GROMACS .gro file of C-alpha atoms in nm:
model
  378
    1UNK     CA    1  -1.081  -1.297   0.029
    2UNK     CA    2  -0.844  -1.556   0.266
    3UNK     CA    3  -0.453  -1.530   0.219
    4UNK     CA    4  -0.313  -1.806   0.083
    5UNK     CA    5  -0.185  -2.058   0.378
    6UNK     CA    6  -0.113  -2.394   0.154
    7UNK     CA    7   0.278  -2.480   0.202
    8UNK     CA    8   0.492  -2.419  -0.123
    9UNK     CA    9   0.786  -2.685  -0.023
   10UNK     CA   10   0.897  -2.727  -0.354
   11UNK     CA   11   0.954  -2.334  -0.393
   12UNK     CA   12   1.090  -2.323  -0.015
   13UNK     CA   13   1.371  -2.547  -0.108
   14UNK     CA   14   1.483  -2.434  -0.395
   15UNK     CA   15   1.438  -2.020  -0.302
   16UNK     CA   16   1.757  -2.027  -0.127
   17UNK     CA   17   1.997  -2.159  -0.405
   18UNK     CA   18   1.899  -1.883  -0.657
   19UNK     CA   19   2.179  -1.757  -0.920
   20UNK     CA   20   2.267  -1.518  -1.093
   21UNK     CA   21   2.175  -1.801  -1.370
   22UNK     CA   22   1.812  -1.804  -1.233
   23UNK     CA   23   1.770  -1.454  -1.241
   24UNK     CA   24   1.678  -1.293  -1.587
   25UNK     CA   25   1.709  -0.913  -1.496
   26UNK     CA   26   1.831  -0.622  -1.627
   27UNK     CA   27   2.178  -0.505  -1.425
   28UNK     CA   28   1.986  -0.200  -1.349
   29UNK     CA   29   1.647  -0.157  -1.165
   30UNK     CA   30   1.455   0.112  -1.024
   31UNK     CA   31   1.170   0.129  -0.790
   32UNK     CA   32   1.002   0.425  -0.626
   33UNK     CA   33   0.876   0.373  -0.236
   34UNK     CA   34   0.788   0.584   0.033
   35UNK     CA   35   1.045   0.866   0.213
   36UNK     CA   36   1.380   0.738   0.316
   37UNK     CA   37   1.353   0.584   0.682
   38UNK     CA   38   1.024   0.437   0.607
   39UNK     CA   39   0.925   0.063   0.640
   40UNK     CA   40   0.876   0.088   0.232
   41UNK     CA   41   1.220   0.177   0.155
   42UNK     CA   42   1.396   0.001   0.419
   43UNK     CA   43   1.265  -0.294   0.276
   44UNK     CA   44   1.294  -0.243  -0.077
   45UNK     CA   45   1.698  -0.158   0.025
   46UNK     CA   46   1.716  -0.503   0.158
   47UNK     CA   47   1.550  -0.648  -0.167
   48UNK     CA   48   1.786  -0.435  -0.362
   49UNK     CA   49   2.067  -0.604  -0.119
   50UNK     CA   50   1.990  -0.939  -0.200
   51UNK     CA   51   1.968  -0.872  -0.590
   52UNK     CA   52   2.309  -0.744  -0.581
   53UNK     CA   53   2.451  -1.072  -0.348
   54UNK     CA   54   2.244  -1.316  -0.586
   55UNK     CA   55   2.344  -1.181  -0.939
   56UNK     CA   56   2.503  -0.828  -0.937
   57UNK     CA   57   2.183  -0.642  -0.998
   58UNK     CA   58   2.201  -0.275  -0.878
   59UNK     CA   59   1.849  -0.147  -0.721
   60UNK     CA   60   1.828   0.197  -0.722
   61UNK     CA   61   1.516   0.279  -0.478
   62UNK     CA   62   1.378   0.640  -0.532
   63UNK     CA   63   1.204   0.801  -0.228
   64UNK     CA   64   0.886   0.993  -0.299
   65UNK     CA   65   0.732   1.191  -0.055
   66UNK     CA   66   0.386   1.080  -0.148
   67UNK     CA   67   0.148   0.870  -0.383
   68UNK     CA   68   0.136   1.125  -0.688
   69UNK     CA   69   0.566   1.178  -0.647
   70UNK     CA   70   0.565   0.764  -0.608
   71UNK     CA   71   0.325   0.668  -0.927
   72UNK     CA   72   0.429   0.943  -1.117
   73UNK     CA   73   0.752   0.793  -1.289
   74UNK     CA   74   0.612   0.512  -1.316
   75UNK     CA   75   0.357   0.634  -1.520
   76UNK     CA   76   0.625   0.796  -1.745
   77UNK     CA   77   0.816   0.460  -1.740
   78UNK     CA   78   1.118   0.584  -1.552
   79UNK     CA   79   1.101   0.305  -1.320
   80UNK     CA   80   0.998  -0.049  -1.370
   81UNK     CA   81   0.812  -0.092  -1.050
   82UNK     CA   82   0.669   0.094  -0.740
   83UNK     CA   83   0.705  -0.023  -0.384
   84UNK     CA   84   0.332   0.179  -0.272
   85UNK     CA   85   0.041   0.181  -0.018
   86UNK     CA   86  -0.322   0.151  -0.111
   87UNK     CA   87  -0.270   0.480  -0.261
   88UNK     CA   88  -0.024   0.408  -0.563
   89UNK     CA   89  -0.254   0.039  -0.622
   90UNK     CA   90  -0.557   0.066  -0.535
   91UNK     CA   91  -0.670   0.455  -0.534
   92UNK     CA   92  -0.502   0.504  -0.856
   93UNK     CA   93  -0.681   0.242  -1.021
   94UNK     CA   94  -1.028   0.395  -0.885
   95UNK     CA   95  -0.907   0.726  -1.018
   96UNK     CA   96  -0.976   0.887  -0.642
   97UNK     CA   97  -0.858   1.125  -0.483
   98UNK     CA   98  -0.551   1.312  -0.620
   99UNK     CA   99  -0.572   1.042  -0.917
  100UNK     CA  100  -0.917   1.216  -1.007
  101UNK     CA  101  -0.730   1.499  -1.095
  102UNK     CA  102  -0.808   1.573  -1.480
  103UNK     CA  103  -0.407   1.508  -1.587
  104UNK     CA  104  -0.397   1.161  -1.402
  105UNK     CA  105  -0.725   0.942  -1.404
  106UNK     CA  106  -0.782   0.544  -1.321
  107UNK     CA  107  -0.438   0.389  -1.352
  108UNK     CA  108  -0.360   0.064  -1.484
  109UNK     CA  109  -0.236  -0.086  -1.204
  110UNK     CA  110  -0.131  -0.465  -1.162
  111UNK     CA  111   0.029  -0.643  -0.915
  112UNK     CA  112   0.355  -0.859  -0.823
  113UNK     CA  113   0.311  -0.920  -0.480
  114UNK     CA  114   0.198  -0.770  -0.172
  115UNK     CA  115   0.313  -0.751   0.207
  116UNK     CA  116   0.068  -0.900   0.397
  117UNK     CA  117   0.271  -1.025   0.724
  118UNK     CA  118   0.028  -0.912   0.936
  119UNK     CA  119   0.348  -0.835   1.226
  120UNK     CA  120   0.243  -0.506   1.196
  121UNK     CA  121  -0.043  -0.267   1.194
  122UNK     CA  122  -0.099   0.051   0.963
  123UNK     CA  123  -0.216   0.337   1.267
  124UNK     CA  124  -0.196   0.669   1.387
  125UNK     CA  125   0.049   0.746   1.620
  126UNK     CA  126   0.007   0.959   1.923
  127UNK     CA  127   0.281   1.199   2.105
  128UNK     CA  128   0.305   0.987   2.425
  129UNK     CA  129   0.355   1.329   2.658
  130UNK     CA  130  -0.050   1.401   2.592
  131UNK     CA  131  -0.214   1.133   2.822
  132UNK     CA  132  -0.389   1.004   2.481
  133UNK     CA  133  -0.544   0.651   2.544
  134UNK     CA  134  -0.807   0.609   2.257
  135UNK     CA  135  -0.844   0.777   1.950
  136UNK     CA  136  -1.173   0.933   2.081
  137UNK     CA  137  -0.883   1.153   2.279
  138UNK     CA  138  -0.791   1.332   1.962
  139UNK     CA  139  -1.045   1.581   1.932
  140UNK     CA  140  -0.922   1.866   1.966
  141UNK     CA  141  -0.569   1.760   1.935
  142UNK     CA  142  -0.356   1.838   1.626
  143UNK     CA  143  -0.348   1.570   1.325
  144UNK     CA  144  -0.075   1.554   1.071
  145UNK     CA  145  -0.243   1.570   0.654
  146UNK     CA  146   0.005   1.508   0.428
  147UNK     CA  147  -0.055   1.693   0.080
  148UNK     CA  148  -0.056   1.498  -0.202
  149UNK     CA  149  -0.115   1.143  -0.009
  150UNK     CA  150  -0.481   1.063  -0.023
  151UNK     CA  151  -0.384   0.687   0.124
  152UNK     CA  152  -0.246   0.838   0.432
  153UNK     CA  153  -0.524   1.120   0.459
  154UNK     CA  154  -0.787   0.861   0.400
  155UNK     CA  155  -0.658   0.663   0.657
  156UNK     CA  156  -0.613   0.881   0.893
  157UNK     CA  157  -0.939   0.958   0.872
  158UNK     CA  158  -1.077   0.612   0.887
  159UNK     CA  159  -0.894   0.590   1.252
  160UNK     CA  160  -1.068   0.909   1.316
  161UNK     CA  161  -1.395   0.766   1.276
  162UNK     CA  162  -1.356   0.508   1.460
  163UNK     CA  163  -1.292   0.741   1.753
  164UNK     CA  164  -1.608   0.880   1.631
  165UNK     CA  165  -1.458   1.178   1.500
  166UNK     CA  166  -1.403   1.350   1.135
  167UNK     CA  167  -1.133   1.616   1.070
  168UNK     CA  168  -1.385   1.893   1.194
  169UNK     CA  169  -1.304   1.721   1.504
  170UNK     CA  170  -0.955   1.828   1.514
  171UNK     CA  171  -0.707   2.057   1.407
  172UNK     CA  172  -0.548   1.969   1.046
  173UNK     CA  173  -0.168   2.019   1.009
  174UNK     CA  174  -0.054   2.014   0.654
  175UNK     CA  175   0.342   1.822   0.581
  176UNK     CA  176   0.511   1.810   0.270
  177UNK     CA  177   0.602   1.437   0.330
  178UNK     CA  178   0.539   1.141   0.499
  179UNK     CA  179   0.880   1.218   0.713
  180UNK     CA  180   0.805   1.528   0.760
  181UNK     CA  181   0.495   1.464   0.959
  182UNK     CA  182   0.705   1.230   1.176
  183UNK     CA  183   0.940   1.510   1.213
  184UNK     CA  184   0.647   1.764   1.318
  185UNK     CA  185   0.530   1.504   1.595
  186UNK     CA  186   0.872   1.449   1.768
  187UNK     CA  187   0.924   1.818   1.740
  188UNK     CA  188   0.664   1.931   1.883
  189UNK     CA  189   0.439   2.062   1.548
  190UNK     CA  190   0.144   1.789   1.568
  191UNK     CA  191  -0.004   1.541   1.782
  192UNK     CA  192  -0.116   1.241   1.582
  193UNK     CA  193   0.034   1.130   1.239
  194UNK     CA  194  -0.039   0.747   1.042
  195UNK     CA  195   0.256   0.537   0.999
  196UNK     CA  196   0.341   0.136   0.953
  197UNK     CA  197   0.443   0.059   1.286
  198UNK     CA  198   0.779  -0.069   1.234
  199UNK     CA  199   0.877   0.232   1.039
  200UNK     CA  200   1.204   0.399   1.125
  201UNK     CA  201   1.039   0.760   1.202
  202UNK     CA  202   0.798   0.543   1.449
  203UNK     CA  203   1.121   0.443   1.616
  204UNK     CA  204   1.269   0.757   1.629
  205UNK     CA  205   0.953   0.898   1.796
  206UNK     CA  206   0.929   0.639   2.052
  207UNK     CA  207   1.282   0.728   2.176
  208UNK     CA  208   1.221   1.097   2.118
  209UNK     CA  209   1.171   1.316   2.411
  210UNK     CA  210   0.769   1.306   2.358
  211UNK     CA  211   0.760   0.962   2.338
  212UNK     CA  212   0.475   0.725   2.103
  213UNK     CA  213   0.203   0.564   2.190
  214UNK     CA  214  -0.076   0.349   1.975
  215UNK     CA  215  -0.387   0.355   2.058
  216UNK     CA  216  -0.597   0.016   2.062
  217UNK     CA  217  -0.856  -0.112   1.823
  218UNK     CA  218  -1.118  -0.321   2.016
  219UNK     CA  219  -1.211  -0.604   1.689
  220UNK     CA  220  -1.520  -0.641   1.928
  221UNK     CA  221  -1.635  -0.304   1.887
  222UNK     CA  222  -1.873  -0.346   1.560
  223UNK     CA  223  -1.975   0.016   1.576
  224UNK     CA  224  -1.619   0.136   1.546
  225UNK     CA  225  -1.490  -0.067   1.268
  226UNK     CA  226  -1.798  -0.028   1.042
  227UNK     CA  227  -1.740   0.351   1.095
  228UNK     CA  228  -1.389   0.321   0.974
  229UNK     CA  229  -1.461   0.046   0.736
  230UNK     CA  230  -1.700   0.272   0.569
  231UNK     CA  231  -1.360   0.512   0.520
  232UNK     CA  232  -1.134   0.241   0.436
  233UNK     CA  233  -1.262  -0.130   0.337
  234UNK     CA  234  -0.908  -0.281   0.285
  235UNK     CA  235  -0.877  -0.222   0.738
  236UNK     CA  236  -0.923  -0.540   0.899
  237UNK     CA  237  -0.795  -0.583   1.275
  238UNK     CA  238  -0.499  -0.697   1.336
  239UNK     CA  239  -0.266  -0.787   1.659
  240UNK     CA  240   0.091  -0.642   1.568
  241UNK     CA  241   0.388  -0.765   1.696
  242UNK     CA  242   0.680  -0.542   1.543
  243UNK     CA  243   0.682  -0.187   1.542
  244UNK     CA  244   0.816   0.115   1.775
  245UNK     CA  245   0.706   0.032   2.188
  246UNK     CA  246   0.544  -0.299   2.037
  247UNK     CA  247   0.894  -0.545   1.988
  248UNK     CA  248   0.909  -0.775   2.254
  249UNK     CA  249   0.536  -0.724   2.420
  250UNK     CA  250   0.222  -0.955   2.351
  251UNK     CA  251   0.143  -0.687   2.089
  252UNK     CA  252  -0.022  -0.444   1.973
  253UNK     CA  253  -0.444  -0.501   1.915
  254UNK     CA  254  -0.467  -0.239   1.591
  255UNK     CA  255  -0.575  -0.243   1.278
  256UNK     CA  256  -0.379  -0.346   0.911
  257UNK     CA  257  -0.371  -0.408   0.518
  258UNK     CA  258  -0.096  -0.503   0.252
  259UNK     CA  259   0.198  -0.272   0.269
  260UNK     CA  260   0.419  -0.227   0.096
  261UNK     CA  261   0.236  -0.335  -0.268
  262UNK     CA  262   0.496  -0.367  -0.531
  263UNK     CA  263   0.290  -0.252  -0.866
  264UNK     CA  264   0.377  -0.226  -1.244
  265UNK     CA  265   0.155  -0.120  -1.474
  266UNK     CA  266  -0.026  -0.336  -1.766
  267UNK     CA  267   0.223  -0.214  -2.048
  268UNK     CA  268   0.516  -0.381  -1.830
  269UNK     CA  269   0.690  -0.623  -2.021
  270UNK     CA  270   0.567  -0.947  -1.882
  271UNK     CA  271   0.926  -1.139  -1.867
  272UNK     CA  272   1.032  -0.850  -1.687
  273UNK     CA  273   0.739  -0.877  -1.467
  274UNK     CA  274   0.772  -1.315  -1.416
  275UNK     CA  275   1.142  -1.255  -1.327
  276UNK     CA  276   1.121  -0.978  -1.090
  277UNK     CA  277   0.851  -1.210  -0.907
  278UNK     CA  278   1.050  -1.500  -0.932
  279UNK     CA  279   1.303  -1.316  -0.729
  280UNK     CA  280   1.096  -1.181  -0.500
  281UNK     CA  281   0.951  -1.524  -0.441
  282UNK     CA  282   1.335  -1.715  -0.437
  283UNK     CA  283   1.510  -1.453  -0.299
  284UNK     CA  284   1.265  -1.464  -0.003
  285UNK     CA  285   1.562  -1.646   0.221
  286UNK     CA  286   1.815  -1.386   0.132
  287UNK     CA  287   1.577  -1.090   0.244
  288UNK     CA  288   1.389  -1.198   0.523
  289UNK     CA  289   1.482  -1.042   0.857
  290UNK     CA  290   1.688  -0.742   0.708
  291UNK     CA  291   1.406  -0.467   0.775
  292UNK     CA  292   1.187  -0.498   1.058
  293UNK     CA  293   0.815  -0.653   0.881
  294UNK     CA  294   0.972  -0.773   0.598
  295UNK     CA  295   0.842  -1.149   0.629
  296UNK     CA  296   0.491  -1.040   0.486
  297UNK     CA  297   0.671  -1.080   0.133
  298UNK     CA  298   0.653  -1.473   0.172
  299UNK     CA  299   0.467  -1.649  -0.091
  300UNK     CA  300   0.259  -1.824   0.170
  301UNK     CA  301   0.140  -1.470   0.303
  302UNK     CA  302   0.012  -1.367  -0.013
  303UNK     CA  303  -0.359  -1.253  -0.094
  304UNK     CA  304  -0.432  -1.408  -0.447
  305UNK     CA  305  -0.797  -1.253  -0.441
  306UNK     CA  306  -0.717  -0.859  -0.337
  307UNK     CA  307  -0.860  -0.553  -0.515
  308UNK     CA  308  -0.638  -0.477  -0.757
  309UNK     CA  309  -0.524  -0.723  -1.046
  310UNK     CA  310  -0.189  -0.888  -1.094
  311UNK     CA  311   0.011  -0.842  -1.399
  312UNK     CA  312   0.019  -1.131  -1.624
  313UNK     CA  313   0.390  -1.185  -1.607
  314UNK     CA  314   0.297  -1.272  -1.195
  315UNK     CA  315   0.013  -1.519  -1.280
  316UNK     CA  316   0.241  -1.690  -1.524
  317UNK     CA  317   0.463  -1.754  -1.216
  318UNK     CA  318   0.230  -1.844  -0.963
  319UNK     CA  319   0.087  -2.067  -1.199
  320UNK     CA  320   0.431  -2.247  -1.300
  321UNK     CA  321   0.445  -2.304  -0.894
  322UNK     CA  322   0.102  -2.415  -0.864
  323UNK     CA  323  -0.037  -2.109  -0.644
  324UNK     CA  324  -0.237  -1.971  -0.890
  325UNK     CA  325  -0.645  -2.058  -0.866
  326UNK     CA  326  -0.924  -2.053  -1.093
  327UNK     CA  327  -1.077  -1.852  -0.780
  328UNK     CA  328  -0.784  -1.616  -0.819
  329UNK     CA  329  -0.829  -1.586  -1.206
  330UNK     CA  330  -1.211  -1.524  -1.233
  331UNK     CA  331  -1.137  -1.199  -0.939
  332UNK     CA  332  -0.828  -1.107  -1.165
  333UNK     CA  333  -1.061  -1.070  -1.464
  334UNK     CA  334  -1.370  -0.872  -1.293
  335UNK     CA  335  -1.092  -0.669  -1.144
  336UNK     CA  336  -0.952  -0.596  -1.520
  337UNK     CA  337  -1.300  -0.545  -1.625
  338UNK     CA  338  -1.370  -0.273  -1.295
  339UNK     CA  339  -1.035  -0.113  -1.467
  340UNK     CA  340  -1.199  -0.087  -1.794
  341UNK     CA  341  -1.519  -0.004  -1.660
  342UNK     CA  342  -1.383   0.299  -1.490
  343UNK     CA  343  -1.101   0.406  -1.809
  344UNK     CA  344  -1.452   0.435  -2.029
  345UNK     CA  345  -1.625   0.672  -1.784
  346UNK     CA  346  -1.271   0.878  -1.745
  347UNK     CA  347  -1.269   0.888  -2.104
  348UNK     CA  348  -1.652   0.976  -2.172
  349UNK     CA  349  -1.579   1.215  -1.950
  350UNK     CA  350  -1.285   1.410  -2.129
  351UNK     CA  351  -1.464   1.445  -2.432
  352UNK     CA  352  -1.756   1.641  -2.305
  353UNK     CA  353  -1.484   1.850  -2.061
  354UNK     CA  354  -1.748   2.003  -1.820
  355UNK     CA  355  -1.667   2.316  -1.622
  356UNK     CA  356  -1.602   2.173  -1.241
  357UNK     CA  357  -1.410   1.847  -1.331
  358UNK     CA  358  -1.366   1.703  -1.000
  359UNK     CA  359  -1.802   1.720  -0.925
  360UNK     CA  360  -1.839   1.564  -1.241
  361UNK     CA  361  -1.554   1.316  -1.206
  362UNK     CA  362  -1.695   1.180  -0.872
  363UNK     CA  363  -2.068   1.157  -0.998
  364UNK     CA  364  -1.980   1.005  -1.300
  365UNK     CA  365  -1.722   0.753  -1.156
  366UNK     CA  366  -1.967   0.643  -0.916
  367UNK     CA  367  -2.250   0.585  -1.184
  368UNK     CA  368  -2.046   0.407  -1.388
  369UNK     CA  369  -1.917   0.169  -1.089
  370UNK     CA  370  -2.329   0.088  -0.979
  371UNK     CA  371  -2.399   0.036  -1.322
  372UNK     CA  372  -2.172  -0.208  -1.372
  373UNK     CA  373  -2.263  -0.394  -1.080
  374UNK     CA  374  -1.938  -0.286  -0.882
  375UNK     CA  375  -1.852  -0.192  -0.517
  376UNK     CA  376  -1.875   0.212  -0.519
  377UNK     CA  377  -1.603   0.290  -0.290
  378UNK     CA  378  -1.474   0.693  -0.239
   0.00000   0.00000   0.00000
């Protein structure tokens, strides 16, 4: 899976001139993303900024402190679209985690677009008053888990393991929130906590009297990234360049994956889904450079082969600007069938309601996975 590098002139040119006329929205939208002070919602705020310049549209962004509080009304269609992690796209499709829970299951998920600038990593943070140079320096030390956020937890974890060390290793600090971790390691509470790094409560910690630091991810050490590969697949390496200590250096040698995802789900009207890509994709001009990160949501950025499907209402768009592949369309349809694959086990499952749900679940979910010839992830 390569991001997409052709150039899109013809969608370039015209992005900036988008009207209200262009623009088939409803006057009211609503998105969930992560807390408030988050790279998540700071973006989707400048998004909703744009909409509002462009045509009038009002974007109401609802914080939620963590995947389940994120997906949730969008499950109950409250809100048309979710600005998530790898938690609220691709863990809720697998039905892991705190989606395996018996009143949630493998979600529906589908895809608009992704950020994928790669000008920043996903990491754990370190209080810089502790002398911490690599994450093998955290055992011991205490690590923020936020309940309720098995995308965080997991990766956490994964940068754990590449320090060679599991949460056995260190001492486990339980937060509400995603800010409220942050708030714990500038106070004084924890030690280590995982956060974009351009996110505002990165920031805050950096100038906080504790100070931030980041430790490195050596690409050249195989051993380390298989280790926390094996945790998280969608980590690649990746040198930052935007984030708290990083603006204005030669960067920051870490790791990264798509963030924020914006996500419907498969019963989402497709117009509705076509025209709140198309001005993602045309409002691009209008948006770009109002939240630190934010150029990732270019539609030359964007990973047309990723591991969760897009909606249909998105493929009819790409395809009307010629970005759309027949590569692109064949992963789209084994990823729809991976969906279906794991509903039918979910469902199977229900109906003979065994005692210890989450055993079964994860036995089951597996089975079904390897005997459909899929990757068995979690």
């Amino acid at each position: 899976m390569k991001p997409l590098f052709a150039a899109f002139a013809a969608v370039t040119l015209s992005a900036g001139m988008a009207t209200a006329q262009d623009i088939n929205l409803p006057q009211q939208l609503s998105w969930t993303a992560y807390d408030t002070g988050s790279a998540g919602y700071n973006q989707a705020v400048a998004v909703g900024a744009a909409l509002q310049d462009a045509a009038g549209i009002n974007l109401r962004v609802l914080p939620g402190k963590n995947d389940v509080s994120r997906t949730e009304p969008l499950r109950q269609g409250r809100v048309q679209f979710s600005a998530t992690g790898v938690g609220g796209s691709f863990m809720a499709q697998e039905g892991a985690f705190d989606f395996g829970a018996e009143n949630w299951g493998p979600q529906p998920v589908r895809v608009l677009m992704a950020n994928n600038g790669g000008a920043i990593n996903l990491a754990v943070g370190v209080a810089g008053d502790l002398g911490i140079e690599t994450y093998a320096d955290l055992k011991g030390k205490r690590v923020a888990y936020i309940v309720g956020a098995p995308a965080l937890n997991v990766n956490t974890e994964a940068y754990l393991a590449y320090g060679g060390l599991t949460w056995d290793d260190v001492t486990r600090v339980d937060f509400g929130g995603f800010g409220a971790s942050w708030t714990g390691l500038i106070e004084g509470q924890v030690d280590a906590a995982f956060a974009a790094t351009n996110s505002g409560n990165a920031y805050e910690a950096a100038a906080g009297p504790r100070g931030l630091f980041w430790p490195p991810v050596d690409p050249d050490n195989a051993e380390g990234l298989a280790a926390m590969q094996a945790i998280a697949p969608f980590f690649l390496p990746n040198l930052a360049k935007v984030g708290a200590n990083i603006d204005g250096t030669e960067g920051y040698q870490g790791a990264g994956y798509p963030y924020p995802v914006l996500v419907a789900t498969e019963e989402t009207d497709e117009d509705l889904v076509y025209n709140m890509t198309k001005a993602m994709v045309e409002l691009f001009p209008a948006y770009d450079g109002k939240a630190p990160g934010i150029g990732g949501w270019a539609l030359d950025k964007q990973e047309m082969e990723w591991v969760v499907p897009y909606h249909e209402g998105t493929i009819r768009y790409y395809t009307e600007v010629g970005v759309w592949s027949d590569e692109a369309q064949a992963n789209n349809d084994r990823l729809i069938e991976r969906q279906a694959v794991l509903k039918a086990a979910w469902d199977a499952l229900k109906a003979e309601a065994p005692a210890d749900w989450e055993a079964a679940w994860s036995e089951a979910r597996r089975k079904a996975l390897a005997d459909g010839g899929f990757e068995v992830v979690f």
